[in-house]
Coordinates of C-alpha atoms in Angstrom, one line a residue:
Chain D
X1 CA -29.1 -14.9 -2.8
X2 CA -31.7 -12.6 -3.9
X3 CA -29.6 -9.4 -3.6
X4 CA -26.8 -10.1 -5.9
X5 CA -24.5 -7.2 -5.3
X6 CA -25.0 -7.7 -1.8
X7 CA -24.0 -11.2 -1.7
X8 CA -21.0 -10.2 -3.9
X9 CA -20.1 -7.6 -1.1
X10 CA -20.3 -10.2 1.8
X11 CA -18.3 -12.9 -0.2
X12 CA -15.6 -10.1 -1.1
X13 CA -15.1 -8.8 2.8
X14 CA -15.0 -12.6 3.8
X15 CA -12.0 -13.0 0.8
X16 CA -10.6 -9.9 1.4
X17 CA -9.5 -11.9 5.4
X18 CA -9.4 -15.5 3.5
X19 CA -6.6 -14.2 1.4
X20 CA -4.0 -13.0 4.3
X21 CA -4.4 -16.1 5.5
X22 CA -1.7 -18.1 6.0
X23 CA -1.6 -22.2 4.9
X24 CA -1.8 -23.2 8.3
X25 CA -4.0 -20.6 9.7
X26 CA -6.9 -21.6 6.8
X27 CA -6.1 -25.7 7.3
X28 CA -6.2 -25.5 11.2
X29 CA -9.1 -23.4 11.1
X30 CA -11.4 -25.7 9.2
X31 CA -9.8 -28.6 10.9
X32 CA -11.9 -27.1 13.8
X33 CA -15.2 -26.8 12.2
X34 CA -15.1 -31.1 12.0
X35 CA -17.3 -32.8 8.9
X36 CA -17.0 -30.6 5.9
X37 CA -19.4 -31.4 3.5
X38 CA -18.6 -33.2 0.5
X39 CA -17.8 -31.2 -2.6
X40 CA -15.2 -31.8 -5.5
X41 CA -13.1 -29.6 -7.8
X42 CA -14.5 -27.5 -10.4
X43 CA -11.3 -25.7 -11.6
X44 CA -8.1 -27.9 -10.4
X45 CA -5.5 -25.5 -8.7
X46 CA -3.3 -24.4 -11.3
X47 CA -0.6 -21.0 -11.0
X48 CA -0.9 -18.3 -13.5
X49 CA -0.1 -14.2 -13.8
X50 CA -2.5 -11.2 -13.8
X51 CA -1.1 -8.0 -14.9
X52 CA -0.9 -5.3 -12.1
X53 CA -2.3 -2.0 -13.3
X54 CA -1.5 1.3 -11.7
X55 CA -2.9 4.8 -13.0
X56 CA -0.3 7.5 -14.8
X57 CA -0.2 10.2 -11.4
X58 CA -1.8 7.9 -9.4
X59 CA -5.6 8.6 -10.3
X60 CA -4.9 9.1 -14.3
X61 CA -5.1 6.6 -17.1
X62 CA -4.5 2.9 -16.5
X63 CA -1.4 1.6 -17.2
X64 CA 0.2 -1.8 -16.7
X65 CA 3.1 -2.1 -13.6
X66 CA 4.2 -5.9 -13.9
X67 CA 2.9 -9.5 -13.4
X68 CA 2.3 -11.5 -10.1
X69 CA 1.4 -15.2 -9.7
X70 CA -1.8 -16.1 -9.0
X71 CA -3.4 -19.2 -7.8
X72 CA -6.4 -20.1 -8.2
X73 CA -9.1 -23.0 -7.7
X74 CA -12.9 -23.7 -7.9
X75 CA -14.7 -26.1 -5.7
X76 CA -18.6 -26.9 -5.4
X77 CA -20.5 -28.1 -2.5
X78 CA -22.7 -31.5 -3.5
X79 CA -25.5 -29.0 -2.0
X80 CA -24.5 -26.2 -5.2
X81 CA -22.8 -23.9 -3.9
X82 CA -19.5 -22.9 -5.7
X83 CA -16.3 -21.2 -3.9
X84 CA -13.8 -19.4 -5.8
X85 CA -10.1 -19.1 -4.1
X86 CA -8.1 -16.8 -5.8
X87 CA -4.5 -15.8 -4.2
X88 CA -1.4 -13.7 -4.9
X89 CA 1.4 -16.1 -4.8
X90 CA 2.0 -19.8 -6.1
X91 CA 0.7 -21.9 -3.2
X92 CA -2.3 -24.7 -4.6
X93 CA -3.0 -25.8 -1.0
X94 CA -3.7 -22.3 0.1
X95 CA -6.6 -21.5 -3.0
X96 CA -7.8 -24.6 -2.8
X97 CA -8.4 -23.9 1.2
X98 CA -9.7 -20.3 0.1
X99 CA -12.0 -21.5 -2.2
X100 CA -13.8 -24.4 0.2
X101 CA -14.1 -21.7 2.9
X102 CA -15.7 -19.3 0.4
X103 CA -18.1 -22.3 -0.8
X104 CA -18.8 -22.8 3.2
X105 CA -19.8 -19.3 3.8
X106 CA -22.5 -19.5 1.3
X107 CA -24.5 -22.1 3.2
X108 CA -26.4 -21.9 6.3
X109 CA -25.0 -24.5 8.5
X110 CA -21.4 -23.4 7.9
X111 CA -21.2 -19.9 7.8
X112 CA -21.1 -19.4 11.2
X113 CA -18.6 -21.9 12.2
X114 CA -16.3 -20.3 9.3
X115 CA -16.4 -17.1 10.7
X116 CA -15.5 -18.3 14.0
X117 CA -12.7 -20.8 13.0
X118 CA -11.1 -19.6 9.9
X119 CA -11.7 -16.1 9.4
X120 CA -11.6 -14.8 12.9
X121 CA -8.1 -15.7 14.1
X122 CA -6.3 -14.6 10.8
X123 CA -9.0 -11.1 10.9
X124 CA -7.7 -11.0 14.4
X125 CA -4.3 -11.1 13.7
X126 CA -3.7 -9.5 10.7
X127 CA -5.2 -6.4 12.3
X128 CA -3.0 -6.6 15.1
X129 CA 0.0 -6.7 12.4
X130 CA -1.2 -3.6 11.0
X131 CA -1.6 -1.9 14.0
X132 CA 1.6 -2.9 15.4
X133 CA 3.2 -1.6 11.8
X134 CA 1.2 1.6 11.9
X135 CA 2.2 2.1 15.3
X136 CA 5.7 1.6 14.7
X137 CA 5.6 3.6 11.5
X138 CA 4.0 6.9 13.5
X139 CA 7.0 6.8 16.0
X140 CA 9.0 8.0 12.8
X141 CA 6.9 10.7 12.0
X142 CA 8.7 13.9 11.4
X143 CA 7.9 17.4 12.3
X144 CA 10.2 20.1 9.5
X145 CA 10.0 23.7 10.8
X146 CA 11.4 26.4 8.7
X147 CA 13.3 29.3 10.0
X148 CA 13.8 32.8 9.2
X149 CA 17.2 34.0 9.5
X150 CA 17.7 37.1 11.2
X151 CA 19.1 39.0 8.7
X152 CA 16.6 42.0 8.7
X153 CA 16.3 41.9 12.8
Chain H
X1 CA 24.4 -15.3 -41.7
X2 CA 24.3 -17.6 -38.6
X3 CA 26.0 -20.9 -39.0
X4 CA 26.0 -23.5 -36.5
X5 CA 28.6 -24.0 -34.1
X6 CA 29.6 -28.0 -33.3
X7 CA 31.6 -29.2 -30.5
X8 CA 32.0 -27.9 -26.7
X9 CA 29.5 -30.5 -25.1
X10 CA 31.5 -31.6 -22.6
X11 CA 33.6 -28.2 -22.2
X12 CA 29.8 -26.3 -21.9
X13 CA 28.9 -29.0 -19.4
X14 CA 31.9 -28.5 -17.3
X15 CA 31.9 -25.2 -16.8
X16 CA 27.8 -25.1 -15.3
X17 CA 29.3 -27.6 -13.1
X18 CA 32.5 -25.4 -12.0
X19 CA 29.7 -22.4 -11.7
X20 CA 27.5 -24.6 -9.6
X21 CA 30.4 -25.5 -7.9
X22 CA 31.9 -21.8 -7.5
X23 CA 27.9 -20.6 -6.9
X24 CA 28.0 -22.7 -3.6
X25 CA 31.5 -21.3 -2.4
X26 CA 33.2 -22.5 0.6
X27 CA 31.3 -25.5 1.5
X28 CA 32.5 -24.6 5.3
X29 CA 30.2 -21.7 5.5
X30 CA 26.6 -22.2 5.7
X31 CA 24.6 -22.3 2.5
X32 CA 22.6 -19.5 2.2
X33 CA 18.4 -19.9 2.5
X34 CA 15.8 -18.7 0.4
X35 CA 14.3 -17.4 3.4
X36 CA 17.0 -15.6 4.0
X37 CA 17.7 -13.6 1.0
X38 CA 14.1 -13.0 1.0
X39 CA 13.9 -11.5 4.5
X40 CA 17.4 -9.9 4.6
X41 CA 18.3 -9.1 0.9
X42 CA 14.9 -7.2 0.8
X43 CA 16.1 -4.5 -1.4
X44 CA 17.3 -6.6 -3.8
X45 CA 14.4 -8.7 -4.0
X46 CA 12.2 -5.9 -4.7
X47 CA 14.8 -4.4 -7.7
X48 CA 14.3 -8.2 -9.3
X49 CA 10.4 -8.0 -9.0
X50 CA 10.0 -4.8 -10.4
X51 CA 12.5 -5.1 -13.5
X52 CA 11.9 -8.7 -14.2
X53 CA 8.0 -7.2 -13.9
X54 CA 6.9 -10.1 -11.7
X55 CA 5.4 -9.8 -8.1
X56 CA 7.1 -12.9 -6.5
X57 CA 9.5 -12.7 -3.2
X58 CA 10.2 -16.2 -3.5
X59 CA 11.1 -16.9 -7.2
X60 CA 13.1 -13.2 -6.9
X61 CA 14.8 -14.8 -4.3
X62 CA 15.6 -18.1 -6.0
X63 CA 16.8 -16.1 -9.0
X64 CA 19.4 -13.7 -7.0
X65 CA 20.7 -16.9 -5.6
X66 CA 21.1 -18.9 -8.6
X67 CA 22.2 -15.9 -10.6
X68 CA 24.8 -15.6 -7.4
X69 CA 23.7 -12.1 -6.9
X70 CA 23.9 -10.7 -10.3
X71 CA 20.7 -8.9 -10.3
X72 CA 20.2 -8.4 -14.0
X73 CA 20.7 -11.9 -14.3
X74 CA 18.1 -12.5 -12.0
X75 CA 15.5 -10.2 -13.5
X76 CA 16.4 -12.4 -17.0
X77 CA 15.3 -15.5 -14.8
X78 CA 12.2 -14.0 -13.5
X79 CA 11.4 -12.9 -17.2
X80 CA 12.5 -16.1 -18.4
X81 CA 9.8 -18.0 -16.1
X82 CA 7.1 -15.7 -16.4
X83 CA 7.0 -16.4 -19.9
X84 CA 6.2 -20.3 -18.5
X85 CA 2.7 -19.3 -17.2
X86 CA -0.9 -18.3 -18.8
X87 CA -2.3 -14.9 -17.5
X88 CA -6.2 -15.1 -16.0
X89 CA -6.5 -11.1 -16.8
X90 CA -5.1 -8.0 -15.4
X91 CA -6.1 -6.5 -11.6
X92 CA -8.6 -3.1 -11.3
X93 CA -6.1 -0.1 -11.0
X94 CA -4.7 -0.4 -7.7
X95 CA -5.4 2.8 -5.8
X96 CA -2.5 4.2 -3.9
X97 CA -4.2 6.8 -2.1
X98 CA -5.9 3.9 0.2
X99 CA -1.7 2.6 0.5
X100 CA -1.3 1.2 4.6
X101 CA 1.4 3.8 5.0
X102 CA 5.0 2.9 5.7
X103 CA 6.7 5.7 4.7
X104 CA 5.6 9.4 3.1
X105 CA 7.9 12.3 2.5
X106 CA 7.3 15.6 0.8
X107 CA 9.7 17.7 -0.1
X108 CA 7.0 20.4 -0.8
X109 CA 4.7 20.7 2.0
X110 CA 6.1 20.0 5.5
X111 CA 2.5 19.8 7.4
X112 CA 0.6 17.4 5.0
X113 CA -2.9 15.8 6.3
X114 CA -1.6 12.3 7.8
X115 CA 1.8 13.9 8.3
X116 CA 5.4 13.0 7.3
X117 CA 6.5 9.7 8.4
X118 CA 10.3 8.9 7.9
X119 CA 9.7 4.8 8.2
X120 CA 12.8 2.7 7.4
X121 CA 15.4 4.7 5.3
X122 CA 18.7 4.9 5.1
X123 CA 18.3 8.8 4.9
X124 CA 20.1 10.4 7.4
X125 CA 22.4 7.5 8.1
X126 CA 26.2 8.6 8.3
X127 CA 26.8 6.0 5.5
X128 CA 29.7 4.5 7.9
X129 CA 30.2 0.9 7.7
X130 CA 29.5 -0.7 10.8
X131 CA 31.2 -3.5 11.5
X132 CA 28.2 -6.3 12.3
X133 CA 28.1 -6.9 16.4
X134 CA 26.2 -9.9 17.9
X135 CA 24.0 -7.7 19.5
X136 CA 20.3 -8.1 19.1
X137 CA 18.5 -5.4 16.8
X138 CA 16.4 -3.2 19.4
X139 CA 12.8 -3.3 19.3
X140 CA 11.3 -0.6 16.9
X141 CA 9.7 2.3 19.0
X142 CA 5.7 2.8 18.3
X143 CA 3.7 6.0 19.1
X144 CA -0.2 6.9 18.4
X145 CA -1.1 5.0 15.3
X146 CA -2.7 7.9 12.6
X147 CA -6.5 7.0 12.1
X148 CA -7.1 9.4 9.3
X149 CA -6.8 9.0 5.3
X150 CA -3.5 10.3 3.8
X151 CA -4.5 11.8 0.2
X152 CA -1.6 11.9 -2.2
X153 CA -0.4 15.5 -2.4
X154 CA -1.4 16.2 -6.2
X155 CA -4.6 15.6 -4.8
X156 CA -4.1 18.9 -2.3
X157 CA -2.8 21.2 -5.1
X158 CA -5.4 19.8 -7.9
X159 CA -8.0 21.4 -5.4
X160 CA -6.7 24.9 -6.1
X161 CA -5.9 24.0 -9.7
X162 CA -2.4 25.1 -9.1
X163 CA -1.2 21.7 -10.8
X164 CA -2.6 19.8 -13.8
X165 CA -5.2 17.0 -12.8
X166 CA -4.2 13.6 -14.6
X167 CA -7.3 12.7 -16.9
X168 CA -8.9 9.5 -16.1
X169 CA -11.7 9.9 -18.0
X170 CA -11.3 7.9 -21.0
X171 CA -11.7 4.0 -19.4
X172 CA -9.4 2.6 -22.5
X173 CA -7.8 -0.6 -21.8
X174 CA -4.0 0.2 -21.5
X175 CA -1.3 -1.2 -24.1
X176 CA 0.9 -4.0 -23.0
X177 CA 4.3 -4.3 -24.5
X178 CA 4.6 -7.7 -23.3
X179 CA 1.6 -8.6 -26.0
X180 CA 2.4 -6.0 -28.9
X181 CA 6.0 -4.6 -30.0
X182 CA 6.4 -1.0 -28.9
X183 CA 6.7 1.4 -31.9
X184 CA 6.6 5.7 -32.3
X185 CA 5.6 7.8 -30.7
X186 CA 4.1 5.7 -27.7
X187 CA 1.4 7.2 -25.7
X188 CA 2.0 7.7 -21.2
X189 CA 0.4 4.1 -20.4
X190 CA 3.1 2.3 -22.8
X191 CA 5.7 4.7 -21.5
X192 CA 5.0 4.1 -18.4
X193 CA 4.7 0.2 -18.4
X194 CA 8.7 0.4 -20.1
X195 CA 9.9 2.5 -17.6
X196 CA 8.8 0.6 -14.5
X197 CA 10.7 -2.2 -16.0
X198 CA 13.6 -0.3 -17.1
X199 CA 17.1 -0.6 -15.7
X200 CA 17.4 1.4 -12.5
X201 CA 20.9 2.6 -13.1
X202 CA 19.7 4.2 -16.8
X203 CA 16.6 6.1 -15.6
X204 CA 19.1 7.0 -12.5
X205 CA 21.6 8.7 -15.3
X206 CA 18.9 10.0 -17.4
X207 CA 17.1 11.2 -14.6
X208 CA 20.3 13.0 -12.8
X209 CA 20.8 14.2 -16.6
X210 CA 17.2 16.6 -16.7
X211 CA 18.9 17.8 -13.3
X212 CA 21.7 18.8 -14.7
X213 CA 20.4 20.7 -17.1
X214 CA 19.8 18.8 -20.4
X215 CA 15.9 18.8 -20.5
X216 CA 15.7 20.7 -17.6
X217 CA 12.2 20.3 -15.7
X218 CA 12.7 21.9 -12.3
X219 CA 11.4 18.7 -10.0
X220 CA 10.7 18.8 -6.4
X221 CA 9.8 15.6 -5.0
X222 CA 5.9 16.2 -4.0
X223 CA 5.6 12.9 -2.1
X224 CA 6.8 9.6 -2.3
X225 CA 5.2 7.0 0.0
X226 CA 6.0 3.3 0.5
X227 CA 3.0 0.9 1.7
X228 CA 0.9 -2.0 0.9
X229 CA -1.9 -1.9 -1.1
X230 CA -4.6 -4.1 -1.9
X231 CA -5.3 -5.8 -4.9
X232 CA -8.7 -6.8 -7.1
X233 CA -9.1 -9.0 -9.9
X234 CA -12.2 -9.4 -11.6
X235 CA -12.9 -13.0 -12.0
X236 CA -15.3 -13.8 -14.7
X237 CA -16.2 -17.4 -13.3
X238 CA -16.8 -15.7 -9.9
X239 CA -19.0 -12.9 -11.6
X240 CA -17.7 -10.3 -8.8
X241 CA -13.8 -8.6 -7.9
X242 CA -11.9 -10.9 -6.1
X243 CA -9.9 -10.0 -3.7
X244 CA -6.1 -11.1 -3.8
X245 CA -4.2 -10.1 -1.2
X246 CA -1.7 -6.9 -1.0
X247 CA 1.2 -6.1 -3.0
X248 CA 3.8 -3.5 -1.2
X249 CA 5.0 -0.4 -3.7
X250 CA 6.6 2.8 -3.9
X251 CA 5.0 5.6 -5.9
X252 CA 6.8 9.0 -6.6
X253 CA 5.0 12.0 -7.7
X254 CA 7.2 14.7 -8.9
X255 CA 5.8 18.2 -9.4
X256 CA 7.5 20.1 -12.2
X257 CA 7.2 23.6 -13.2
X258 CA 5.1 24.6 -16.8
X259 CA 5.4 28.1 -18.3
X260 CA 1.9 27.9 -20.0
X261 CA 1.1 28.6 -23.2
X262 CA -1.0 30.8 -24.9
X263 CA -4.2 28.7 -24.3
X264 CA -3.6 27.2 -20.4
X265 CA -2.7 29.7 -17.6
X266 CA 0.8 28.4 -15.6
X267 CA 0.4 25.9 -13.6
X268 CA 2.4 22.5 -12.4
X269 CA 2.6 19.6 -13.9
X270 CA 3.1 16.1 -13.4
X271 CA 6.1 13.2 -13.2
X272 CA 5.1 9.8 -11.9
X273 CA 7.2 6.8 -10.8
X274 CA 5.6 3.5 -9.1
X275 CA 7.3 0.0 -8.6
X276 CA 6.9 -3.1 -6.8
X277 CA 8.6 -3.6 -3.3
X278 CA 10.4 -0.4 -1.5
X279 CA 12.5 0.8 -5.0
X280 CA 13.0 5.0 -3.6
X281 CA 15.8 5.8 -6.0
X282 CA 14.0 4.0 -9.0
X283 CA 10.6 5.6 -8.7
X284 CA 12.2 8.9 -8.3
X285 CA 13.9 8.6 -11.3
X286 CA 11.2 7.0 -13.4
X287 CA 9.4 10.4 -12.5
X288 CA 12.2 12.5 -13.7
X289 CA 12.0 10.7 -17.1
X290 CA 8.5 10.3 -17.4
X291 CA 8.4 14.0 -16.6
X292 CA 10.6 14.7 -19.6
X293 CA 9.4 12.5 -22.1
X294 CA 6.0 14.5 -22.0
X295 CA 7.8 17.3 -23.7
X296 CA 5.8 16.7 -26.9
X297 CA 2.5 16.7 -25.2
X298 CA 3.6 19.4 -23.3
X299 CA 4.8 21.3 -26.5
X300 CA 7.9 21.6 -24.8
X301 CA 11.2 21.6 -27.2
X302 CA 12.7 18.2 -27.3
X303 CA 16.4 18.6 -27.5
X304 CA 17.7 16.5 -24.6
X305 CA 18.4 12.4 -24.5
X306 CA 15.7 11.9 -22.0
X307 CA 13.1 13.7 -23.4
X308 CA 13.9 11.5 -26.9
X309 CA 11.3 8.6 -26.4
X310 CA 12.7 6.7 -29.1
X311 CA 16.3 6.7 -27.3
X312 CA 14.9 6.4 -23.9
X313 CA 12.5 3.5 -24.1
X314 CA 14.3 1.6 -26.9
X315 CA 17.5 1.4 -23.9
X316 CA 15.9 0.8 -20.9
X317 CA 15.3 -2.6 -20.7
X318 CA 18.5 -4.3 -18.9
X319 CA 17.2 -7.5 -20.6
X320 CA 17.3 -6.8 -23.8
X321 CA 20.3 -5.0 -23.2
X322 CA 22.2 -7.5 -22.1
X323 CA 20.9 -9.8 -24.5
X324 CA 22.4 -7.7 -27.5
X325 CA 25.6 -6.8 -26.1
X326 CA 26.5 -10.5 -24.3
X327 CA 25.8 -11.8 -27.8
X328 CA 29.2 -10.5 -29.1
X329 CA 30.8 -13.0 -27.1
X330 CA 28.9 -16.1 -29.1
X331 CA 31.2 -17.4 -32.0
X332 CA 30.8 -15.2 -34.5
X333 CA 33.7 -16.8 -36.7
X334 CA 32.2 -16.3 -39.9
X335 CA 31.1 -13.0 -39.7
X336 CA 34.8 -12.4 -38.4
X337 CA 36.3 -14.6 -41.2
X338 CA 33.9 -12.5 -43.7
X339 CA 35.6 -9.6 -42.2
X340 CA 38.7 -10.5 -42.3
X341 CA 38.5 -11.2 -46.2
X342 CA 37.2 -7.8 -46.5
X343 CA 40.0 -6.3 -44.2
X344 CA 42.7 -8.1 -46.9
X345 CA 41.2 -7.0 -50.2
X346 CA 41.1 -3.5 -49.1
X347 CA 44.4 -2.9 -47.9
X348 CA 45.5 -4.9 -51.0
X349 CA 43.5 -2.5 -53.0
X350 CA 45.1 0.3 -50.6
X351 CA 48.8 -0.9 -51.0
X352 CA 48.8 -0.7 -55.0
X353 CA 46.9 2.4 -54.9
X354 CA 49.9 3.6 -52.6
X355 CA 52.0 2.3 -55.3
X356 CA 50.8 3.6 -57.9
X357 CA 50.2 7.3 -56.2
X358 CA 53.9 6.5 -55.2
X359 CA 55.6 7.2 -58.6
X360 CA 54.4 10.7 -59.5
X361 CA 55.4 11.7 -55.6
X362 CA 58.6 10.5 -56.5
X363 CA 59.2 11.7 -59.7
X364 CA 58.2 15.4 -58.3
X365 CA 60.8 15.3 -56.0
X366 CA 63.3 14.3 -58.2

């Protein structure tokens, strides 16, 4: 906790998985880990927008695209440590889940077990999704030759 | 003057139950899920999200269902409901550039770094119906994945300084027409945020319109790309940018011919279209427009409809639209019977006048 920015970083990466996980995926997964400590509710789940921003050209000035629903929820372990889940999409459940397995990582005996349960099967299969789409995708790549009529030959 | 209309309960109560009723259809065929309008209707969904200008597949879905696939209906819903919940803040730009790649065409450059990839199109489809078979949809082929960075092809001609740069230096907070009414003349962000929720079919007409030669800008289609891409929010309680999860999008980037002017040597310049979802006709032709309607900024002479901002952004929005021209169908029986007064004392005026112009007529032709 003494590097802030680098904390930050580590919770971001571990969100950046947390979020593409699925309900299941996140509820199986710390079904795994066994005990979780106690901890209670901060910020209730509750469903609201944020504004998606694009830039004009794609690296110009800010401008704002359109809405998507959010969930969010805040939860603190009864040793401190607070977890913040915040997800695209209306589902409670699944940023309440996000935000106890971002409180986990921060402490000692948990962060490991996390990893292991939670946010290595949905890393592991997300990637596989991408790969299989960016696989897929490169089949359909398209070589355009021009040609020079033979009008002078 | 609006006066109050009694009576109808019961009629008005009826009929949602004989559109409920006519919504469902033949109860003999299945009832159609959620899941899959969301999964097979995809194109649909994705025109609901980005005119109703809410991210969503499932409450799109709902609404194309209950609307029973009247999509402007459906965007009303999805405006309608969005209106129903607070907003925590507004994401970090979302940078398309780092876009997981599902489809990238130029029409400019045919060798671009990270290559042309056709993805799902119906490009180069015969457009012949095919009557639906049984038979299982074949596995998608795959090839060697691309490992490299795709950079948006501005970003290729900005190096030479062949086409204008977009200026991102200023780090003002954008204007949102949702918060504050639009007024005249509106700046590119505000523009910009009324054209991605514009009606498709207008900026489709207005668009094809610059083509055919009123506000002509010369486009070629630089790139448009299709992909997901990840988006931040910065939570305050958190202290740090949260992660959310990925939206998918389509951005456009036209590349327009500029003369110059006396001041700036010739160069390129700029339309841009982006939307939620896979939206290909719609970005294309938010690029057209947003193309002309820098005519002023460009010093460009503004003669043509879609280079008149006013015009253009005041008509775009199939909501508001709708709203003002499905009103006429409300009773409006006093206005009419105002009308109708007016109607009678003017052709009474008209018929003595007639009568009295009528003597002299007369006695000249005697």
């Amino acid at each position: 906790m003494n590097d802030q920015p680098q904390e930050a970083d580590f919770r971001r990466g571990a969100l950046a998985i947390l979020v593409e996980g699925t309900k299941a995926e996140l509820s199986s997964g710390l079904g795994e880990i066994g005990e979780l400590p106690p901890f209670e509710e901060v910020r209730r789940p509750e469903s609201g927008l944020v504004m998606v921003r694009g830039r004009a050209g794609g690296d110009g000035h800010p401008f704002n695209l359109g809405e998507a629903t959010v969930s969010r929820t805040a939860i603190r372990l009864a040793s401190g440590e607070t977890g913040f889940g915040y997800v695209l999409g209306r589902d409670h459940e699944r940023s309440r889940l996000i935000a106890i397995c971002d409180a986990l990582m921060q402490h000692d005996d948990y962060r490991e077990p996390v990893e292991q349960h939670v946010l290595g099967p949905i890393r592991t299969r997300r990637s596989d999704e991408k790969n299989l789409l960016a696989q897929r995708t490169a089949a359909t790549r398209v070589d355009f030759f021009t040609l020079v009529r033979g009008e002078d030959a | 003057m609006y006066v109050a209309v009694k009576g109808g309960e019961r009629a008005i109560e009826n009929a949602h139950t004989l559109l409920a009723h006519e919504r469902r259809g033949d109860p003999s065929v299945p009832e159609l899920s959620l899941a899959q309008i969301s999964q097979q209707l995809t194109l649909a969904v994705d025109r609901v999200m980005t005119e109703g200008s809410l991210y969503d597949r499932d409450l799109a879905a709902l609404a194309i269902k209950q609307a029973r696939g009247d999509l402007i209906e459906a965007i009303f819903l999805l405006r309608a409901f969005r209106a129903t919940l607070p907003r925590f803040g507004a994401t970090a730009p979302v940078d398309t550039a780092a876009m997981d790649i599902r489809r990238r065409i130029s029409a400019t450059f045919k060798d671009l770094p990270g290559g042309q990839v056709l993805g799902p199109t119906f490009d180069y489809t015969h457009r012949l119906l095919e009557p639906s078979t049984d038979a299982p949809v074949s596995e998608p082929a795959t090839g060697a994945a691309y490992e490299g960075t795709t950079p948006r092809v501005t970003d290729l001609l900005a190096n030479d300084d062949l086409i204008e740069r977009d200026d991102n230096s200023a780090s003002a907070i954008p204007g949102d027409l949702t918060r504050e009414p639009l007024s005249f003349p509106a700046e590119r962000d505000l523009r910009l945020q009324n054209l991605a929720r514009g009606d498709e079919g207008f900026l489709l007409a207005l668009g094809y319109s610059t083509q055919r030669g009123y506000g002509r800008t010369h486009p070629f289609a630089g790139e448009i790309r299709l992909g997901d891409v990840e988006v931040e929010f910065f939570a305050e309680d958190a202290g740090f940018a949260v992660p959310l999860g990925h939206i998918t999008m389509t951005e456009c980037q036209m590349i327009n011919q500029f003369a110059g002017s006396a001041t700036e040597a010739p160069k390129f310049t700029r339309g841009y279209g982006l939307a939620f979802g896979h939206c290909e006709r719609k970005v294309m032709s938010m690029a057209l427009v947003d193309r002309a309607l820098r005519a002023r900024e460009l010093g460009e002479e503004q003669a043509a409809p879609a280079q008149d901002e006013e015009f253009v952004l005041s008509h775009s929005d199939n909501v508001q639209a709708t709203g003002f021209v499905e009103h006429l169908k409300l009773p409006h029986y006093v206005d009419f019977q105002a009308e109708l007064g007016l109607v009678r004392r003017l052709r009474a005026q008209f018929e003595s006048a007639q009568d009295v112009g009528d003597v002299p007529v007369r006695e000249a032709a005697e």
